[in-house]
C-alpha cells in the first residue's frame, strides 16, 4: 500500500508540470566558447561534443568511459523522486524491519538498532561506518538532491548550489542501501536455519526506498545540472 | 592538458589555463590538471589496506554463542560453515564479496600504481577498464559488515543464543574504507600520460 501510494505521488508530480517554461530552458545550449568541447575524465582526451539526444549514451572513443547519458526531464524526475524518497525514509527507519523467534523469545530490529547493538559491544568504529553508510548518507543525499532539483525546478539561484552539488557527487559512492539489502537477504538465509524469521512493514518501506534511490541516481544528469547551475548563477550575478 | 585546457574535476567544465592557481568559473573549485599527489595518496591508503587485510582474515569476525558455548569464526570459517549447511549460492556470494573482491582490489590497485610509477608501456584502455571495475566493485565488500550488524542486533536472546562481533570486523571495515579511498584518489589519466604510442 505504502509503495503504491508513493508511486502514485511520483506519477502525479510527473504529469502535473507546473511550469512549462522550465522544460524549454532545459535545452538551452551553453554560450561559452569551449562549451562544445569536453575532456574525458578518465583519459583526458579532448572531444568535440555534439549536443547528445535524450536517451543516447555517449562513450569516450579512446577509453570507453560513459561521458553523457542525458535523460528525459531529468530535473522534474529528480525533484519528484527525492520528495518520494524523503517521505519513504521515515517508515523505512522507524518501523521494525524484521524479527526472529526462537523458543518463545522474540526480537525485532530497525536500521538504527543494528548500529546501537554494535555500539554497545565496543565496536564503535564499525557502528559509525554502518550508521553513515546506511542512514546518514542516504538521508543527506536525498535532502541535497531535493534542494538542488527544487532550486533548478523553480529557477531560484542560491550561492550554495555549487557546494551542495559537489557534496552530492562525492556522497553518491557512499550511499550503500543496495549493499545493505543484500546483507539483509544473506542474514535472512542464515537465520532461516536457526529460527523463524518475520518481516515487518519497515522492510517493505526500505525496499521501496531502495528502488526510489536507484531511480534517482539513474535519472540524475550531472552534466545538465551543472550547466543549469552555471546559467542560474550567471543570471543572478548580472 | 597539452592543448592548454583543464577539465574541472567537480563539474566537468573545460577551462583554459590562465595562471597556475586558478579556479573554475562555474563551481569555484580549484583546478588541477591531475588529481594532486594521486600516487602518494593512493599508495598510502593501499599499504595500510594491505596491512589490515591480514588481521581481517586471521582474527575471528564473529562468535556464535549457543547455550553458553561460543565458537569464533573467521571470514573463511563462516563461508566453510555455509557450504557445509548446503547454502552454496550464499556461500559463493559471501566468498566473492568479502574475500575475492578485496583481494582483487588490493592486487589490481598495486599493479596500477606500479605501472604508473615505472612507466610501463601497457594497453591503457584495458587498464582503465580494470580501474573502473575496481572503483565500482569496492562498495559491495561492505556486505559482510552489514550482515554482522544485522545478526548482532537480531540474535540477542540472552542465554539461548547470541552473536558477538569479533576484532576482525573493525579491521575488515577499515580495509574496505581504505581501498575505497585509494581507488578514489587514483587518477586513471596518469595511465594515459605515460603512453608514447597512442
Coordinates of C-alpha atoms in Angstrom, one line a residue:
Chain A
X1 CA 0.0 0.0 0.0
X2 CA 2.7 2.5 1.0
X3 CA 4.7 1.8 -2.1
X4 CA 1.7 2.1 -4.3
X5 CA 0.7 5.4 -2.9
X6 CA 4.2 6.8 -3.4
X7 CA 4.4 5.6 -6.9
X8 CA 1.1 7.4 -7.4
X9 CA 2.5 10.5 -5.9
X10 CA 5.5 10.2 -8.2
X11 CA 3.4 9.9 -11.3
X12 CA 1.2 12.7 -10.1
X13 CA 4.1 15.1 -9.8
X14 CA 5.4 13.9 -13.1
X15 CA 2.3 14.6 -15.0
X16 CA 1.5 17.9 -13.4
X17 CA 4.2 20.0 -14.9
X18 CA 3.7 23.2 -13.1
X19 CA 5.9 25.4 -15.1
X20 CA 6.1 24.8 -18.8
X21 CA 8.9 27.4 -19.0
X22 CA 11.4 25.2 -17.3
X23 CA 11.2 22.5 -20.0
X24 CA 12.1 24.9 -22.7
X25 CA 15.1 26.1 -20.7
X26 CA 16.5 22.6 -20.4
X27 CA 17.6 22.5 -24.0
X28 CA 19.4 25.9 -24.0
X29 CA 22.9 25.4 -25.3
X30 CA 25.7 26.9 -23.2
X31 CA 27.0 30.0 -24.8
X32 CA 30.6 29.7 -23.7
X33 CA 33.4 29.3 -26.2
X34 CA 34.6 25.9 -25.0
X35 CA 31.1 24.7 -24.5
X36 CA 31.1 22.2 -27.3
X37 CA 34.4 20.8 -26.2
X38 CA 34.9 18.4 -23.3
X39 CA 37.6 16.3 -21.9
X40 CA 37.2 12.7 -20.9
X41 CA 37.6 12.5 -17.1
X42 CA 39.5 9.2 -17.3
X43 CA 41.9 9.6 -20.2
X44 CA 41.8 13.4 -20.8
X45 CA 41.1 13.1 -24.5
X46 CA 39.8 16.4 -25.9
X47 CA 36.5 15.7 -27.5
X48 CA 34.2 17.9 -29.6
X49 CA 30.8 17.0 -28.1
X50 CA 27.7 17.4 -30.1
X51 CA 24.6 18.1 -28.1
X52 CA 23.5 14.5 -27.3
X53 CA 20.0 13.4 -28.0
X54 CA 17.9 12.5 -24.9
X55 CA 18.3 8.8 -24.1
X56 CA 21.5 8.4 -26.1
X57 CA 24.7 7.2 -24.5
X58 CA 27.9 8.9 -25.3
X59 CA 31.1 7.0 -24.8
X60 CA 34.7 8.2 -25.0
X61 CA 36.2 6.9 -28.3
X62 CA 39.6 6.2 -26.6
X63 CA 38.8 4.6 -23.3
X64 CA 35.1 3.8 -23.5
X65 CA 34.1 6.0 -20.5
X66 CA 30.4 6.9 -20.4
X67 CA 30.6 10.6 -21.0
X68 CA 27.0 11.6 -21.1
X69 CA 23.7 9.9 -20.8
X70 CA 21.0 12.6 -20.8
X71 CA 17.6 11.6 -19.5
X72 CA 14.2 12.8 -20.3
X73 CA 13.1 15.6 -17.9
X74 CA 15.9 14.9 -15.5
X75 CA 15.2 17.9 -13.2
X76 CA 11.5 17.1 -12.8
X77 CA 12.0 13.4 -12.2
X78 CA 14.8 14.1 -9.7
X79 CA 12.6 16.5 -7.8
X80 CA 9.6 14.2 -7.5
X81 CA 11.7 11.2 -6.8
X82 CA 13.6 12.9 -4.0
X83 CA 10.3 14.0 -2.4
X84 CA 9.0 10.4 -2.5
X85 CA 12.4 9.2 -1.1
X86 CA 12.3 11.7 1.7
X87 CA 8.8 10.6 2.7
X88 CA 9.7 6.9 2.5
X89 CA 12.9 7.4 4.5
X90 CA 10.9 7.7 7.8
X91 CA 8.9 4.5 7.7
X92 CA 12.0 2.6 6.4
X93 CA 13.9 3.8 9.5
X94 CA 11.2 3.8 12.2
X95 CA 9.1 0.7 11.5
X96 CA 10.5 -2.6 12.6
X97 CA 12.2 -4.3 9.6
X98 CA 12.4 -7.9 10.7
X99 CA 12.3 -10.1 13.7
X100 CA 13.1 -13.6 14.8
X101 CA 11.5 -16.0 17.1
X102 CA 13.4 -18.8 18.9
X103 CA 11.8 -20.9 21.7
X104 CA 9.2 -18.3 22.5
X105 CA 11.7 -15.5 22.8
X106 CA 11.4 -12.9 20.0
X107 CA 13.4 -9.9 19.0
X108 CA 13.0 -7.4 16.2
X109 CA 15.1 -4.7 14.8
X110 CA 15.1 -1.4 12.9
X111 CA 18.0 0.0 10.9
X112 CA 19.2 2.0 13.9
X113 CA 19.1 -0.7 16.4
X114 CA 21.8 -2.6 14.5
X115 CA 24.0 0.4 14.9
X116 CA 23.3 0.6 18.6
X117 CA 23.9 -3.1 19.1
X118 CA 27.4 -2.8 17.6
X119 CA 28.0 0.4 19.6
X120 CA 27.1 -1.2 22.9
X121 CA 29.5 -4.1 22.2
X122 CA 32.5 -1.9 21.9
X123 CA 32.5 -2.0 18.1
X124 CA 32.0 1.8 17.7
X125 CA 34.2 2.1 14.6
X126 CA 32.1 -0.4 12.7
X127 CA 28.9 1.1 14.2
X128 CA 29.9 4.6 12.9
X129 CA 30.6 3.2 9.4
X130 CA 27.2 1.3 9.3
X131 CA 25.4 4.4 10.6
X132 CA 27.0 6.6 8.0
X133 CA 26.6 4.3 5.0
X134 CA 23.0 3.1 5.7
X135 CA 21.3 6.0 7.5
X136 CA 23.1 9.4 7.4
X137 CA 24.5 9.4 3.9
X138 CA 21.3 8.3 2.2
X139 CA 19.3 10.9 4.1
X140 CA 21.8 13.7 3.2
X141 CA 21.9 12.5 -0.4
X142 CA 18.1 12.7 -0.8
X143 CA 18.0 16.1 1.0
X144 CA 20.7 17.5 -1.2
X145 CA 19.1 16.3 -4.4
X146 CA 15.7 17.7 -3.2
X147 CA 17.3 21.1 -2.5
X148 CA 19.2 21.2 -5.8
X149 CA 16.5 20.0 -8.1
X150 CA 14.0 22.2 -6.2
X151 CA 16.1 25.2 -6.9
X152 CA 16.5 24.3 -10.5
X153 CA 12.9 23.5 -10.9
X154 CA 11.7 26.8 -9.7
X155 CA 14.6 28.7 -11.3
X156 CA 15.9 30.0 -8.0
X157 CA 19.6 30.8 -7.6
X158 CA 21.5 30.1 -4.4
X159 CA 25.1 30.7 -3.7
X160 CA 25.4 27.3 -2.0
X161 CA 24.2 25.4 -5.1
X162 CA 27.6 24.5 -6.3
X163 CA 28.7 23.5 -2.9
X164 CA 25.7 21.2 -2.5
X165 CA 26.2 19.7 -5.9
X166 CA 29.8 18.9 -5.2
X167 CA 28.9 17.2 -1.9
X168 CA 26.2 15.2 -3.6
X169 CA 28.6 14.0 -6.2
X170 CA 31.1 12.9 -3.6
X171 CA 28.4 11.3 -1.4
X172 CA 27.0 9.2 -4.2
X173 CA 29.5 6.4 -3.8
X174 CA 29.0 6.1 -0.1
X175 CA 25.2 5.5 -0.2
X176 CA 25.1 1.8 0.3
X177 CA 21.4 0.9 0.6
X178 CA 21.6 -1.8 -2.1
X179 CA 24.5 -3.4 -0.3
X180 CA 22.5 -3.4 2.9
X181 CA 19.6 -5.0 1.1
X182 CA 21.9 -7.8 0.0
X183 CA 23.1 -8.1 3.6
X184 CA 19.5 -8.4 4.8
X185 CA 18.9 -11.3 2.3
X186 CA 22.1 -13.1 3.3
X187 CA 21.3 -12.6 7.0
X188 CA 17.8 -13.9 6.5
X189 CA 19.0 -17.1 4.7
X190 CA 21.5 -17.7 7.6
X191 CA 18.8 -17.2 10.2
X192 CA 16.2 -19.3 8.5
X193 CA 18.1 -22.4 9.6
X194 CA 18.1 -21.3 13.3
X195 CA 14.8 -19.6 13.8
X196 CA 11.6 -18.3 12.4
X197 CA 12.0 -15.0 10.6
X198 CA 9.3 -12.4 10.4
X199 CA 9.2 -9.4 8.2
X200 CA 7.8 -6.1 9.2
X201 CA 6.5 -3.0 7.3
X202 CA 9.9 -1.3 7.7
X203 CA 11.4 -3.8 5.3
X204 CA 8.9 -3.1 2.5
X205 CA 9.4 0.6 3.0
X206 CA 13.1 0.0 2.8
X207 CA 12.8 -1.9 -0.5
X208 CA 10.7 1.0 -1.9
X209 CA 13.3 3.5 -0.7
X210 CA 16.0 1.4 -2.4
X211 CA 14.1 1.5 -5.7
X212 CA 13.5 5.2 -5.4
X213 CA 17.1 6.0 -4.7
X214 CA 18.2 3.7 -7.6
X215 CA 15.9 5.6 -9.9
X216 CA 17.1 8.9 -8.5
X217 CA 20.7 8.2 -9.3
X218 CA 20.0 6.9 -12.7
X219 CA 17.8 9.9 -13.6
X220 CA 20.2 12.5 -12.2
X221 CA 22.1 14.0 -15.1
X222 CA 25.2 15.7 -13.6
X223 CA 26.2 17.4 -16.8
X224 CA 22.7 19.1 -17.2
X225 CA 22.6 20.0 -13.5
X226 CA 26.0 21.7 -13.6
X227 CA 25.1 23.6 -16.8
X228 CA 21.8 24.9 -15.3
X229 CA 23.6 25.9 -12.1
X230 CA 26.1 27.8 -14.1
X231 CA 23.4 29.6 -16.0
X232 CA 21.4 30.4 -12.9
X233 CA 24.5 31.8 -11.2
X234 CA 25.3 33.9 -14.2
X235 CA 21.8 35.3 -14.4
X236 CA 22.0 36.0 -10.7
X237 CA 25.2 37.9 -11.0
X238 CA 24.1 40.1 -13.9
Chain B
X1 CA 46.2 19.4 -20.9
X2 CA 48.6 19.7 -23.8
X3 CA 46.1 21.9 -25.6
X4 CA 46.0 24.3 -22.7
X5 CA 42.8 23.3 -21.2
X6 CA 42.0 21.8 -17.8
X7 CA 38.9 19.8 -17.0
X8 CA 37.3 20.8 -13.7
X9 CA 37.2 17.6 -11.6
X10 CA 34.0 18.6 -9.9
X11 CA 31.7 20.0 -12.6
X12 CA 33.4 18.8 -15.8
X13 CA 33.8 22.3 -17.2
X14 CA 36.6 22.7 -19.6
X15 CA 38.7 25.8 -18.6
X16 CA 41.5 27.5 -20.4
X17 CA 44.7 27.6 -18.3
X18 CA 45.3 31.3 -17.3
X19 CA 47.6 31.1 -14.3
X20 CA 48.8 28.4 -12.1
X21 CA 46.3 28.6 -9.2
X22 CA 43.1 29.3 -11.0
X23 CA 39.6 28.4 -10.0
X24 CA 36.7 27.0 -12.1
X25 CA 34.4 29.9 -13.2
X26 CA 31.4 27.7 -12.8
X27 CA 31.8 25.9 -9.5
X28 CA 34.8 27.8 -7.9
X29 CA 36.7 24.7 -7.0
X30 CA 40.5 24.7 -7.5
X31 CA 41.6 23.4 -10.9
X32 CA 44.2 20.6 -11.1
X33 CA 45.2 19.0 -14.4
X34 CA 45.7 15.8 -12.5
X35 CA 44.5 14.8 -9.0
X36 CA 47.1 16.3 -6.6
X37 CA 49.5 13.8 -5.1
X38 CA 47.5 11.0 -6.6
X39 CA 50.2 8.4 -6.5
X40 CA 51.3 9.2 -2.9
X41 CA 47.8 9.2 -1.5
X42 CA 46.8 6.0 -3.3
X43 CA 50.0 4.3 -2.2
X44 CA 49.4 5.3 1.5
X45 CA 45.8 4.1 1.6
X46 CA 46.7 1.0 -0.3
X47 CA 49.6 0.0 2.0
X48 CA 47.5 0.5 5.1
X49 CA 44.8 -1.6 3.4
X50 CA 47.2 -4.4 2.7
X51 CA 48.5 -4.5 6.2
X52 CA 45.0 -4.5 7.7
X53 CA 43.9 -7.3 5.3
X54 CA 46.0 -9.7 7.4
X55 CA 44.3 -9.2 10.8
X56 CA 40.9 -9.1 9.0
X57 CA 41.4 -12.7 7.8
X58 CA 43.3 -14.1 10.8
X59 CA 41.2 -12.9 13.7
X60 CA 37.6 -14.1 14.3
X61 CA 34.9 -11.9 12.7
X62 CA 32.1 -13.1 14.9
X63 CA 31.4 -15.5 17.7
X64 CA 28.2 -17.6 17.6
X65 CA 27.3 -18.2 21.2
X66 CA 24.7 -21.0 21.7
X67 CA 23.7 -22.1 25.2
X68 CA 26.9 -20.6 26.6
X69 CA 29.2 -22.4 24.2
X70 CA 30.8 -20.0 21.9
X71 CA 32.7 -20.8 18.7
X72 CA 34.6 -18.0 17.0
X73 CA 34.5 -17.8 13.2
X74 CA 37.0 -16.2 10.8
X75 CA 35.7 -14.9 7.5
X76 CA 36.8 -18.1 5.7
X77 CA 35.4 -20.3 8.6
X78 CA 32.0 -18.7 8.2
X79 CA 32.0 -19.5 4.4
X80 CA 33.0 -23.1 5.0
X81 CA 30.2 -23.5 7.5
X82 CA 27.7 -22.1 4.9
X83 CA 28.9 -24.6 2.4
X84 CA 28.6 -27.4 5.0
X85 CA 25.0 -26.4 5.7
X86 CA 24.1 -26.7 2.0
X87 CA 23.9 -23.0 1.2
X88 CA 26.3 -22.9 -1.7
X89 CA 24.9 -19.8 -3.5
X90 CA 25.0 -17.7 -0.4
X91 CA 28.5 -19.0 0.4
X92 CA 29.7 -18.1 -3.0
X93 CA 28.2 -14.6 -2.7
X94 CA 30.0 -14.0 0.6
X95 CA 33.2 -15.5 -0.7
X96 CA 33.2 -13.1 -3.7
X97 CA 32.1 -10.1 -1.7
X98 CA 34.4 -10.5 1.3
X99 CA 37.5 -12.4 0.1
X100 CA 37.9 -12.2 -3.7
X101 CA 36.8 -8.6 -4.2
X102 CA 39.2 -7.1 -1.5
X103 CA 42.0 -9.3 -2.8
X104 CA 41.3 -8.3 -6.4
X105 CA 41.2 -4.7 -5.4
X106 CA 44.4 -4.7 -3.5
X107 CA 46.3 -6.5 -6.3
X108 CA 44.8 -4.5 -9.0
X109 CA 45.5 -1.2 -7.4
X110 CA 49.1 -2.2 -6.7
X111 CA 49.5 -3.1 -10.4
X112 CA 48.0 0.2 -11.5
X113 CA 50.3 2.1 -9.1
X114 CA 53.4 0.1 -10.3
X115 CA 52.6 0.6 -13.9
X116 CA 52.3 4.4 -13.5
X117 CA 55.4 4.6 -11.3
X118 CA 57.6 2.6 -13.6
X119 CA 56.0 3.9 -16.8
X120 CA 55.2 0.5 -18.2
X121 CA 54.0 0.5 -21.8
X122 CA 50.7 -1.2 -21.4
X123 CA 47.3 -1.4 -23.0
X124 CA 45.9 1.7 -21.4
X125 CA 42.4 1.1 -22.4
X126 CA 42.3 -2.3 -20.8
X127 CA 43.9 -1.0 -17.5
X128 CA 41.4 1.9 -17.4
X129 CA 38.6 -0.6 -17.7
X130 CA 40.2 -2.5 -14.8
X131 CA 40.3 0.6 -12.7
X132 CA 36.7 1.3 -13.4
X133 CA 35.8 -2.2 -12.3
X134 CA 37.8 -1.8 -9.1
X135 CA 36.2 1.5 -8.3
X136 CA 32.7 0.1 -8.9
X137 CA 33.0 -3.1 -7.1
X138 CA 34.5 -1.6 -3.9
X139 CA 31.4 -0.8 -2.0
X140 CA 30.0 -4.3 -2.3
X141 CA 32.6 -5.5 0.1
X142 CA 30.7 -3.8 2.9
X143 CA 28.2 -6.7 2.7
X144 CA 29.9 -8.6 5.5
X145 CA 29.9 -5.6 7.8
X146 CA 26.1 -5.1 7.2
X147 CA 25.4 -8.8 7.8
X148 CA 27.2 -8.6 11.1
X149 CA 25.3 -5.5 12.1
X150 CA 22.0 -7.2 11.4
X151 CA 23.0 -10.5 13.0
X152 CA 24.4 -8.9 16.2
X153 CA 21.2 -6.9 16.6
X154 CA 18.7 -9.7 15.9
X155 CA 20.4 -12.7 17.5
X156 CA 20.5 -11.4 21.0
X157 CA 18.5 -13.9 23.1
X158 CA 20.3 -13.7 26.3
X159 CA 21.5 -17.2 27.3
X160 CA 20.0 -19.1 24.4
X161 CA 21.8 -17.7 21.5
X162 CA 24.0 -14.6 20.9
X163 CA 26.3 -13.4 18.2
X164 CA 29.2 -11.2 19.2
X165 CA 31.3 -9.3 16.6
X166 CA 35.0 -10.0 16.7
X167 CA 38.1 -7.8 16.3
X168 CA 38.4 -8.7 12.6
X169 CA 35.2 -6.7 11.9
X170 CA 36.9 -3.5 12.6
X171 CA 40.0 -4.4 10.5
X172 CA 37.8 -5.6 7.6
X173 CA 35.7 -2.4 7.7
X174 CA 38.9 -0.4 7.6
X175 CA 40.2 -2.4 4.6
X176 CA 37.0 -1.7 2.7
X177 CA 37.0 2.0 3.5
X178 CA 40.8 2.5 2.9
X179 CA 40.7 0.7 -0.5
X180 CA 37.7 2.8 -1.5
X181 CA 39.7 6.0 -0.7
X182 CA 42.7 4.6 -2.5
X183 CA 40.6 3.9 -5.7
X184 CA 39.0 7.4 -5.4
X185 CA 42.4 9.1 -5.2
X186 CA 43.9 7.2 -8.1
X187 CA 43.8 9.2 -11.3
X188 CA 43.5 7.0 -14.4
X189 CA 44.7 9.8 -16.6
X190 CA 48.2 9.1 -15.3
X191 CA 48.0 5.8 -17.2
X192 CA 47.5 7.6 -20.4
X193 CA 50.2 10.2 -19.8
X194 CA 52.9 7.6 -19.9
X195 CA 52.0 6.1 -23.2
X196 CA 54.3 7.1 -26.0
X197 CA 52.5 5.5 -28.9
X198 CA 48.9 6.4 -28.8

